[in-house]
Short mmCIF file of C-alpha atoms and ligand atoms in Angstrom, two decimals:
data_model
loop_
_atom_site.label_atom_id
_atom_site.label_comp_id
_atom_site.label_asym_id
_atom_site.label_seq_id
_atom_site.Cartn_x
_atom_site.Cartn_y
_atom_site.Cartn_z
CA UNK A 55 25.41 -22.24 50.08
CA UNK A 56 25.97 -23.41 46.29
CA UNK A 57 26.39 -27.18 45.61
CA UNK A 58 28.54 -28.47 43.06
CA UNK A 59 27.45 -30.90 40.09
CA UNK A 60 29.83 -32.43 38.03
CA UNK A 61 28.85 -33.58 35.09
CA UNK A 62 31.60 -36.79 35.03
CA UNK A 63 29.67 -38.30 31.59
CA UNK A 64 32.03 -36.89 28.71
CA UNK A 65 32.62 -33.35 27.04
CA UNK A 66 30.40 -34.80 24.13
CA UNK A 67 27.07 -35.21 25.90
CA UNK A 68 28.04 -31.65 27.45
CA UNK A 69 26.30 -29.68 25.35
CA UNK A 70 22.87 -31.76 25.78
CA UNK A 71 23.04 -31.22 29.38
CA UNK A 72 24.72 -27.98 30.47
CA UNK A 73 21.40 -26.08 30.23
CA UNK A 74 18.36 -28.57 30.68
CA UNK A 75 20.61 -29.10 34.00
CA UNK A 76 21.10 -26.30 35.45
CA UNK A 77 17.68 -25.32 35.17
CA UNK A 78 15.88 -28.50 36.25
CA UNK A 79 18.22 -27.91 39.50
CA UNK A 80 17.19 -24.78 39.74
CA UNK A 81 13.51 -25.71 39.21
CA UNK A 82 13.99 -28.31 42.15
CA UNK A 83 14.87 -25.25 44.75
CA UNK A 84 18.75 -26.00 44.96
CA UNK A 85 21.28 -23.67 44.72
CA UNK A 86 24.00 -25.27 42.22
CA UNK A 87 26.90 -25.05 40.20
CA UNK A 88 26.80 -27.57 37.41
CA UNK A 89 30.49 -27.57 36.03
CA UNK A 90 32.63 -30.02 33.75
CA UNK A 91 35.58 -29.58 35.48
CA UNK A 92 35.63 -29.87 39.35
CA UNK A 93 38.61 -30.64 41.55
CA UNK A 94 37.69 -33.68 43.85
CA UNK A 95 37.15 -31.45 46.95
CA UNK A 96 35.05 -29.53 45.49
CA UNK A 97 32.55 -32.26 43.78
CA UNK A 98 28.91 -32.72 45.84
CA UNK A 99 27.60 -34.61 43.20
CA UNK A 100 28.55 -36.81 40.39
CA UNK A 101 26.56 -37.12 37.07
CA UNK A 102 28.35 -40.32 35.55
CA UNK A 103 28.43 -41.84 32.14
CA UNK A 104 31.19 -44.57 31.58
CA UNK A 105 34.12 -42.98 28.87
CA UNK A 106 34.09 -40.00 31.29
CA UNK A 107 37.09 -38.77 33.25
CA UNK A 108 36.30 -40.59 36.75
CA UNK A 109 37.40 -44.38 37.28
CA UNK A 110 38.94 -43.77 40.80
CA UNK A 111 36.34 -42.52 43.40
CA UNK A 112 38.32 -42.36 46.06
CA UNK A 113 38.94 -38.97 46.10
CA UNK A 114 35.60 -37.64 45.90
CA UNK A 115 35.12 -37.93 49.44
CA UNK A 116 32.61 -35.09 49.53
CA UNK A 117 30.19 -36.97 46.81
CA UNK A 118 27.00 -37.33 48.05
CA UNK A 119 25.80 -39.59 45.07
CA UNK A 120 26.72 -40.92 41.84
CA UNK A 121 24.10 -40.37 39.30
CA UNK A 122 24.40 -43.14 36.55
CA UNK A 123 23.32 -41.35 33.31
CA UNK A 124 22.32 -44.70 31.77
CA UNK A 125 19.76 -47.36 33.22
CA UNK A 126 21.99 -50.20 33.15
CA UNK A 127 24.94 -49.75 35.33
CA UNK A 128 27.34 -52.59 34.11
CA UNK A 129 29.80 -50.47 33.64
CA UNK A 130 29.98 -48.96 37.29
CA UNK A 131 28.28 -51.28 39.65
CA UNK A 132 31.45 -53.60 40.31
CA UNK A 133 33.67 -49.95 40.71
CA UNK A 134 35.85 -51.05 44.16
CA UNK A 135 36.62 -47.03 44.70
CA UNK A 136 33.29 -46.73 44.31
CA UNK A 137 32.05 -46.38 47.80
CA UNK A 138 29.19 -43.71 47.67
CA UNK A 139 25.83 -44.55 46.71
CA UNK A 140 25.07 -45.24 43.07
CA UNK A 141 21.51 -44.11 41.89
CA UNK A 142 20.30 -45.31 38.22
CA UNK A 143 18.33 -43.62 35.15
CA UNK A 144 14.78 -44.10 35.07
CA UNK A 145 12.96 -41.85 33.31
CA UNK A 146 9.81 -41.72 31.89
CA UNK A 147 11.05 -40.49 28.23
CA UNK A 148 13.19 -43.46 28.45
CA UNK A 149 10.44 -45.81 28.96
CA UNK A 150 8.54 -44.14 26.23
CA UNK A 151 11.41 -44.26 23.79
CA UNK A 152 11.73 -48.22 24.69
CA UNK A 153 7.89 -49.06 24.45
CA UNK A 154 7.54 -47.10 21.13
CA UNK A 155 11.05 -49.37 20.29
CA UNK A 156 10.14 -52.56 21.16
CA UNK A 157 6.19 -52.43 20.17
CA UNK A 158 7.08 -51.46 16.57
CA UNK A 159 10.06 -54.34 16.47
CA UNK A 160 7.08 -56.98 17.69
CA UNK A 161 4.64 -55.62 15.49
CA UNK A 162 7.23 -55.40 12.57
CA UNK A 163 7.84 -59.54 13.04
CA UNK A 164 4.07 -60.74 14.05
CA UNK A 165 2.64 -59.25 11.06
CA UNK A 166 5.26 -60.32 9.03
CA UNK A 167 6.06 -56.76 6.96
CA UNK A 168 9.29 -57.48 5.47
CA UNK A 169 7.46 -59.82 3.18
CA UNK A 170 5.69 -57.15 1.99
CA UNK A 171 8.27 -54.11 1.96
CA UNK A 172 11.33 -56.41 0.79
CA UNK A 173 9.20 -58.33 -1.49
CA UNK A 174 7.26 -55.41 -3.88
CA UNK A 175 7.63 -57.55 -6.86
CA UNK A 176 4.41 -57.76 -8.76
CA UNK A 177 3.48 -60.71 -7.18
CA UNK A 178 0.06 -60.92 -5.07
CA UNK A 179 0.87 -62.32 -2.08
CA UNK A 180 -2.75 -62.68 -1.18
CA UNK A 181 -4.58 -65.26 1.09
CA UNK A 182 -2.06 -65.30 3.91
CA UNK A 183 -3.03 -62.72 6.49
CA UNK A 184 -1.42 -62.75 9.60
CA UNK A 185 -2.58 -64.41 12.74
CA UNK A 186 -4.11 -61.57 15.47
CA UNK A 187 -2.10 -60.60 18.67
CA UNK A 188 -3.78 -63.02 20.80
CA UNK A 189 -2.66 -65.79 19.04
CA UNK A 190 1.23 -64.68 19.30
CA UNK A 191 2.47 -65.65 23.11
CA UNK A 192 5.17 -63.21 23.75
CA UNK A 193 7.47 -63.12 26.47
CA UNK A 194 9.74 -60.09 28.28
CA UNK A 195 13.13 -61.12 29.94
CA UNK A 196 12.92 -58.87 33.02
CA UNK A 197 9.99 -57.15 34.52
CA UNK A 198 11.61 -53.63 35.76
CA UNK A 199 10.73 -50.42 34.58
CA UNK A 200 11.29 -50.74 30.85
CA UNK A 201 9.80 -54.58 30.48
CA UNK A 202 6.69 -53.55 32.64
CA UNK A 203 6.12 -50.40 30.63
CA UNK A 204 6.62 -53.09 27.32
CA UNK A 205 4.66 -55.77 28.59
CA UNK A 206 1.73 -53.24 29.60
CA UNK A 207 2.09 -52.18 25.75
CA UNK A 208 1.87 -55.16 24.03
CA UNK A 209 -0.62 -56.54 26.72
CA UNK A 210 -2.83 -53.40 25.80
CA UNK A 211 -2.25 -54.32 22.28
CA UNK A 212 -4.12 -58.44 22.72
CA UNK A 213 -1.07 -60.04 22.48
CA UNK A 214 -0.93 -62.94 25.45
CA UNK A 215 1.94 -61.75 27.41
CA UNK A 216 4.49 -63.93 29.90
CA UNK A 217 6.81 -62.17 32.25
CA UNK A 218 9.80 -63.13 33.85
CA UNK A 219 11.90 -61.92 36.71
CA UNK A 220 14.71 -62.79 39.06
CA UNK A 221 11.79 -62.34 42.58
CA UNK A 222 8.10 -62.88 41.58
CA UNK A 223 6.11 -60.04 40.71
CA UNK A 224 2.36 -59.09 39.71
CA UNK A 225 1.59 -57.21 37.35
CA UNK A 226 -2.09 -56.55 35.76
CA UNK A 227 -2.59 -58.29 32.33
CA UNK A 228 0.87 -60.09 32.39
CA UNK A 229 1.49 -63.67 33.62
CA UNK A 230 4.28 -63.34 35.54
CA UNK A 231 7.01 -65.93 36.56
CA UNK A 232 10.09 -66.07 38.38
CA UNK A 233 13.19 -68.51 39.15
CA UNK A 234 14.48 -71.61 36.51
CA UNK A 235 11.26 -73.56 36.01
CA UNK A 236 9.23 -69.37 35.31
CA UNK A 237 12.18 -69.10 32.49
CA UNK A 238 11.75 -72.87 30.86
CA UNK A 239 7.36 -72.17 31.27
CA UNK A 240 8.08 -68.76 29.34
CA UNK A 241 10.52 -69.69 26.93
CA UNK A 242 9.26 -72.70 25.98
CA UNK A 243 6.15 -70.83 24.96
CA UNK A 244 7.74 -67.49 23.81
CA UNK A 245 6.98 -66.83 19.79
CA UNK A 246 8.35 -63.69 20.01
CA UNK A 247 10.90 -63.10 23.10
CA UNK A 248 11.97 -59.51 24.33
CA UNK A 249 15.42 -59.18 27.17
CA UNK A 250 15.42 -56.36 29.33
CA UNK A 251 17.21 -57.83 31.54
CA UNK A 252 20.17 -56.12 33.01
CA UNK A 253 23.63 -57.71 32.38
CA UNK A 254 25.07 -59.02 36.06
CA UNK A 255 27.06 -62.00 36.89
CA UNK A 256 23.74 -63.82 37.20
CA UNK A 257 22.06 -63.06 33.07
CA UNK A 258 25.71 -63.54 31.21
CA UNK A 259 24.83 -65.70 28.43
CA UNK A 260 21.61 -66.13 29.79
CA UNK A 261 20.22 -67.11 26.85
CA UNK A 262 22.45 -70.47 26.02
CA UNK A 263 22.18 -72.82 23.34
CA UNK A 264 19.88 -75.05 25.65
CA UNK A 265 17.65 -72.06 26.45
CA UNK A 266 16.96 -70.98 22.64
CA UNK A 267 16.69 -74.69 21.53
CA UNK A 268 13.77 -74.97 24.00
CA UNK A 269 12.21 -72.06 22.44
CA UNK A 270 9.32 -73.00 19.75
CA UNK A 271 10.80 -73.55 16.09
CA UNK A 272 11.12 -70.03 14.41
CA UNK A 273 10.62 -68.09 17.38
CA UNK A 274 11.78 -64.68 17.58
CA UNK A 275 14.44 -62.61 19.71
CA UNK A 276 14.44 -58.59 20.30
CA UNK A 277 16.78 -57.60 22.43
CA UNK A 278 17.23 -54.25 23.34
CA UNK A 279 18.78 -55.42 27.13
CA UNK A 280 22.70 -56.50 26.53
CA UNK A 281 24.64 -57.94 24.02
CA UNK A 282 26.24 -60.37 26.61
CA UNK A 283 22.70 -61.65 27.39
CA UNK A 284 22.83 -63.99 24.72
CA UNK A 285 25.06 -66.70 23.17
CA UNK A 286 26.52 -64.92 19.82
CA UNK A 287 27.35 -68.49 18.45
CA UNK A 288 24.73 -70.38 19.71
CA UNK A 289 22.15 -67.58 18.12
CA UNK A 290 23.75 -67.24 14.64
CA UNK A 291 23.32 -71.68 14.70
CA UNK A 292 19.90 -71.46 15.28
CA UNK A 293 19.19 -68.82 12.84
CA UNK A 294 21.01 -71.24 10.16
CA UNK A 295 19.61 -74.49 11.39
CA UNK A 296 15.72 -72.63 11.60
CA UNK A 297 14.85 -72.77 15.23
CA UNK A 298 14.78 -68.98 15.16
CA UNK A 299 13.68 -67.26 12.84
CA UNK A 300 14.97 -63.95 13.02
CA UNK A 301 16.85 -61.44 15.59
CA UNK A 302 16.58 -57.84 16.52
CA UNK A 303 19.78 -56.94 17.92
CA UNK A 304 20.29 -53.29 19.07
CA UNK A 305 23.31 -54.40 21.60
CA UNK A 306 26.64 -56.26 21.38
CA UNK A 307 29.06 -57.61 23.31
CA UNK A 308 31.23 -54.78 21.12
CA UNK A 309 29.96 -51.27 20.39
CA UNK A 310 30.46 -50.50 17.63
CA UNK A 311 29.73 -53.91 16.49
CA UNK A 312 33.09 -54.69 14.22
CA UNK A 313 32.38 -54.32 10.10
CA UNK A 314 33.61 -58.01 10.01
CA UNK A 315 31.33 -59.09 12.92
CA UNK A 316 28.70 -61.76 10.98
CA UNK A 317 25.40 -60.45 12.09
CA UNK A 318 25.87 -57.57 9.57
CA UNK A 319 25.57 -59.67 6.81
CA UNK A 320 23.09 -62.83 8.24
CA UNK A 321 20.14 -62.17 6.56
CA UNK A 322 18.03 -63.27 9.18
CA UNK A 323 19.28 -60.58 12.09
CA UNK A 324 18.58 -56.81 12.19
CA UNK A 325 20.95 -54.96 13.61
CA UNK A 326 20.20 -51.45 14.93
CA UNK A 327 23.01 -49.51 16.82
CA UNK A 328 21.74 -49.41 20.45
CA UNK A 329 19.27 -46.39 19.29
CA UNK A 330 16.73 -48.54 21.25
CA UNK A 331 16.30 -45.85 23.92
CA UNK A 332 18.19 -42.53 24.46
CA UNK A 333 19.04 -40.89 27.74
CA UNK A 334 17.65 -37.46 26.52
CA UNK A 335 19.19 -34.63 28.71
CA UNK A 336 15.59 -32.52 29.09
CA UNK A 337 14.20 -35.23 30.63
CA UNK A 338 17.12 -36.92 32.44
CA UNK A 339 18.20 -33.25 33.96
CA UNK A 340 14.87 -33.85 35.55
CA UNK A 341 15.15 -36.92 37.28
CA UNK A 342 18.99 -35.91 38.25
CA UNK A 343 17.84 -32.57 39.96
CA UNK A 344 15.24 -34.06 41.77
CA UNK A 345 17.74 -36.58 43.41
CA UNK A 346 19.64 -33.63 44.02
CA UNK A 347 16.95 -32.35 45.58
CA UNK A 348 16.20 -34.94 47.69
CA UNK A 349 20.23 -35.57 48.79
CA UNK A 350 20.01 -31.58 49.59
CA UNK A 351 16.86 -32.36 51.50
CA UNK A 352 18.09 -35.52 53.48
CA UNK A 353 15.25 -37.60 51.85
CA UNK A 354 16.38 -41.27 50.29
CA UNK A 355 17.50 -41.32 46.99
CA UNK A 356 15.34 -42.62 44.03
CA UNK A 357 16.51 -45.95 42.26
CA UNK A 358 19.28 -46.86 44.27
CA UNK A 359 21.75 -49.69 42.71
CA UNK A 360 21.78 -53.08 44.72
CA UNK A 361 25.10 -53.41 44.09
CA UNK A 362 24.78 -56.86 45.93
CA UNK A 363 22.71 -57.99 43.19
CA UNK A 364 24.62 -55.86 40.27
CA UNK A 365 21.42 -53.49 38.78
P1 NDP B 121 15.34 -52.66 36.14
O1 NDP B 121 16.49 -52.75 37.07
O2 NDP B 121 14.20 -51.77 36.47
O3 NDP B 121 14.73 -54.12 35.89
C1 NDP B 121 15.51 -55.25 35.73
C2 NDP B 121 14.61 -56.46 35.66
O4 NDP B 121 15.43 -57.60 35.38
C3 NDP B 121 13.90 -56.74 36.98
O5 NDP B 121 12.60 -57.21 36.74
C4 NDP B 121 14.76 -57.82 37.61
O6 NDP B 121 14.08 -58.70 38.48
C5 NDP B 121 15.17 -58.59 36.37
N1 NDP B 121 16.37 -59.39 36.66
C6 NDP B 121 17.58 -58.98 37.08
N2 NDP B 121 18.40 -60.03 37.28
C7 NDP B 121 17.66 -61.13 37.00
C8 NDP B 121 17.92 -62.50 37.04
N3 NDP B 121 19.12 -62.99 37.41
N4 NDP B 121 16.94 -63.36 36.70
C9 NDP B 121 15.73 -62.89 36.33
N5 NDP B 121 15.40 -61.59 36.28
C10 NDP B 121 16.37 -60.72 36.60
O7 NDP B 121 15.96 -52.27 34.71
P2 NDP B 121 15.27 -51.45 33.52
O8 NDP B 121 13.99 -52.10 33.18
O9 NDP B 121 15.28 -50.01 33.80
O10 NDP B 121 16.35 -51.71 32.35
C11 NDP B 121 16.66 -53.02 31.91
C12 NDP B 121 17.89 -52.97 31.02
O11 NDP B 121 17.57 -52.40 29.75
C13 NDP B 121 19.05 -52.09 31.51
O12 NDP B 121 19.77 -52.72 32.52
C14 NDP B 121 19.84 -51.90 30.25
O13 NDP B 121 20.76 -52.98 30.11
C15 NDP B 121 18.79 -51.99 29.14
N6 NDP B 121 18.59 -50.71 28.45
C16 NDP B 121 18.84 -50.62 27.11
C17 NDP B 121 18.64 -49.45 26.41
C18 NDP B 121 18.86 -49.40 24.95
O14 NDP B 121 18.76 -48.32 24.34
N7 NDP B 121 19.12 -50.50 24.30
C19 NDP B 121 18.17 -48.24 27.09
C20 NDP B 121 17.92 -48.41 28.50
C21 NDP B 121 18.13 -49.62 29.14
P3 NDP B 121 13.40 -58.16 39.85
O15 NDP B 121 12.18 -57.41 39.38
O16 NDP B 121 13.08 -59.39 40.56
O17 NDP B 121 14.42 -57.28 40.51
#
């Protein structure tokens, strides 16, 4: 008996995938069909990626699972026709991708380097080296797969890191905090603050006016999480009036973010276009045949969406 894959996640990514996941199924011991075109009968499993041709789920009874290409699952989780379960993308490439992303964006602000690269001018800038890692407090926004794998970075690295999640956690080398008073402790002594949180009903606008005013004066924001996360207006204010000092924005409320939009000309934001981390299809084909795997098997499927709690 042959199962059927279809990959719901856009002609585009197509080529990426067709190969890396037929063989990684194959790999895993199941005998499929990975196709781009399936009638909904016919469908076993579901590899999803929003702009793909599936927004009514009703009539693929036979699913077995939806597998989310992406690791946030905004886009999905609050689906009504969606009815079977919903698994997300973790993936250890992904995590890489996001530590390598996320250390050099810290690094880039704590040491202060576009004084030096924009500033080449035959002037010495000497005397003023920067302070060492242990003397930066930084915080991560969300303490799942990708802020853990940060925090362990940057930890590793001397910096003093704070954590902060929606149910308390441990984690070795981070101080970890949960609930309102954990987010006023962290961001109140955050120099350089990093969201990975995932955008739900609950982390809209998380990060208010209120929030980044109690943040110390010239602190940082990196935010590879969501655009929505954060207060557009309420940033770009602080940024002029001086209580932050600069942002590293790789996601918007609008992707593309518009020509017009104004943090592609503030001087004090960097905007990168959500190249943070990339679902990679050799190592996502992976993690998406071995959930296969276990579906075939009747095992559990790995990271199943709450879709109580939205991620
Ligand atoms: P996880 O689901 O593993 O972790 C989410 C974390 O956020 C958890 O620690 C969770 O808390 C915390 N959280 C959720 N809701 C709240 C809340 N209301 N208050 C406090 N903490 C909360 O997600 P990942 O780490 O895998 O990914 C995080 C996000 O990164 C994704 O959702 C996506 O938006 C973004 N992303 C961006 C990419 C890019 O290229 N820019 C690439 C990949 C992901 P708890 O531990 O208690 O559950």
């Amino acid at each position: 008996m042959s199962v059927t894959v279809f990959f719901a996640a856009g002609e585009d990514r197509w080529p990426d995938y067709r190969d890396h996941l037929s063989a990684a199924i194959a790999e895993a011991g199941v005998n499929a069909r990975v196709v781009l075109d399936a009638t909904p009968e016919e469908a076993d499993y579901i590899v999803f990626a929003p702009g793909g041709p599936i927004e009514d789920f009703r009539p693929y009874r036979n699913a077995k699972a939806v597998l989310n290409l992406w690791a946030g699952v905004e886009n999905i989780v609050g689906n009504a026709t969606l009815t079977q379960p919903l698994c997300r993308m973790v993936d250890p490439a992904l995590t890489a991708g996001m530590v390598e992303w996320v250390t050099g964006h810290v690094l880039r602000h704590h040491l202060g380097m576009d004084v030096h690269i924009l500033g080449q001018n035959g002037i010495w800038r000497g005397g003023i080296a920067p302070p060492i890692a242990s003397e930066r407090p930084v915080a991560i926004l969300g303490l799942g797969e990708l802020g853990r794998a940060c925090g362990r970075a940057l930890a590793g690295l001397g910096f003093p890191v704070m954590g902060w999640s929606r149910t308390a956690k441990a984690v070795p080398g981070l101080d970890c905090h949960a609930k309102e008073e954990g987010l006023r402790h962290v961001l109140s002594r955050a120099e350089i603050a990093v969201l990975l949180l995932p955008l739900t009903a609950e982390t809209d606008t998380i990060l208010n006016a209120d929030r980044i005013a109690s943040m110390p004066r010239g602190a940082i924001i990196i935010n590879p999480g969501r655009g929505a996360l954060i207060d557009d207006d309420a940033l770009l204010a602080a940024l002029d009036a001086g209580q932050i000092g600069h942002a590293t924005l790789d996601v918007f409320r609008e992707e593309p973010l518009p020509p017009s939009h104004p943090f592609w000309q503030h001087p004090k934001i960097t905007v990168t276009p959500h190249i943070a981390s990339e679902t990679r299809g050799s190592s996502a084909s992976r993690v998406i045949a071995e959930n296969i795997r276990r579906g075939e098997a009747g095992e559990s499927f790995l990271y199943l969406v709450d879709r109580r709690q939205g991620y």
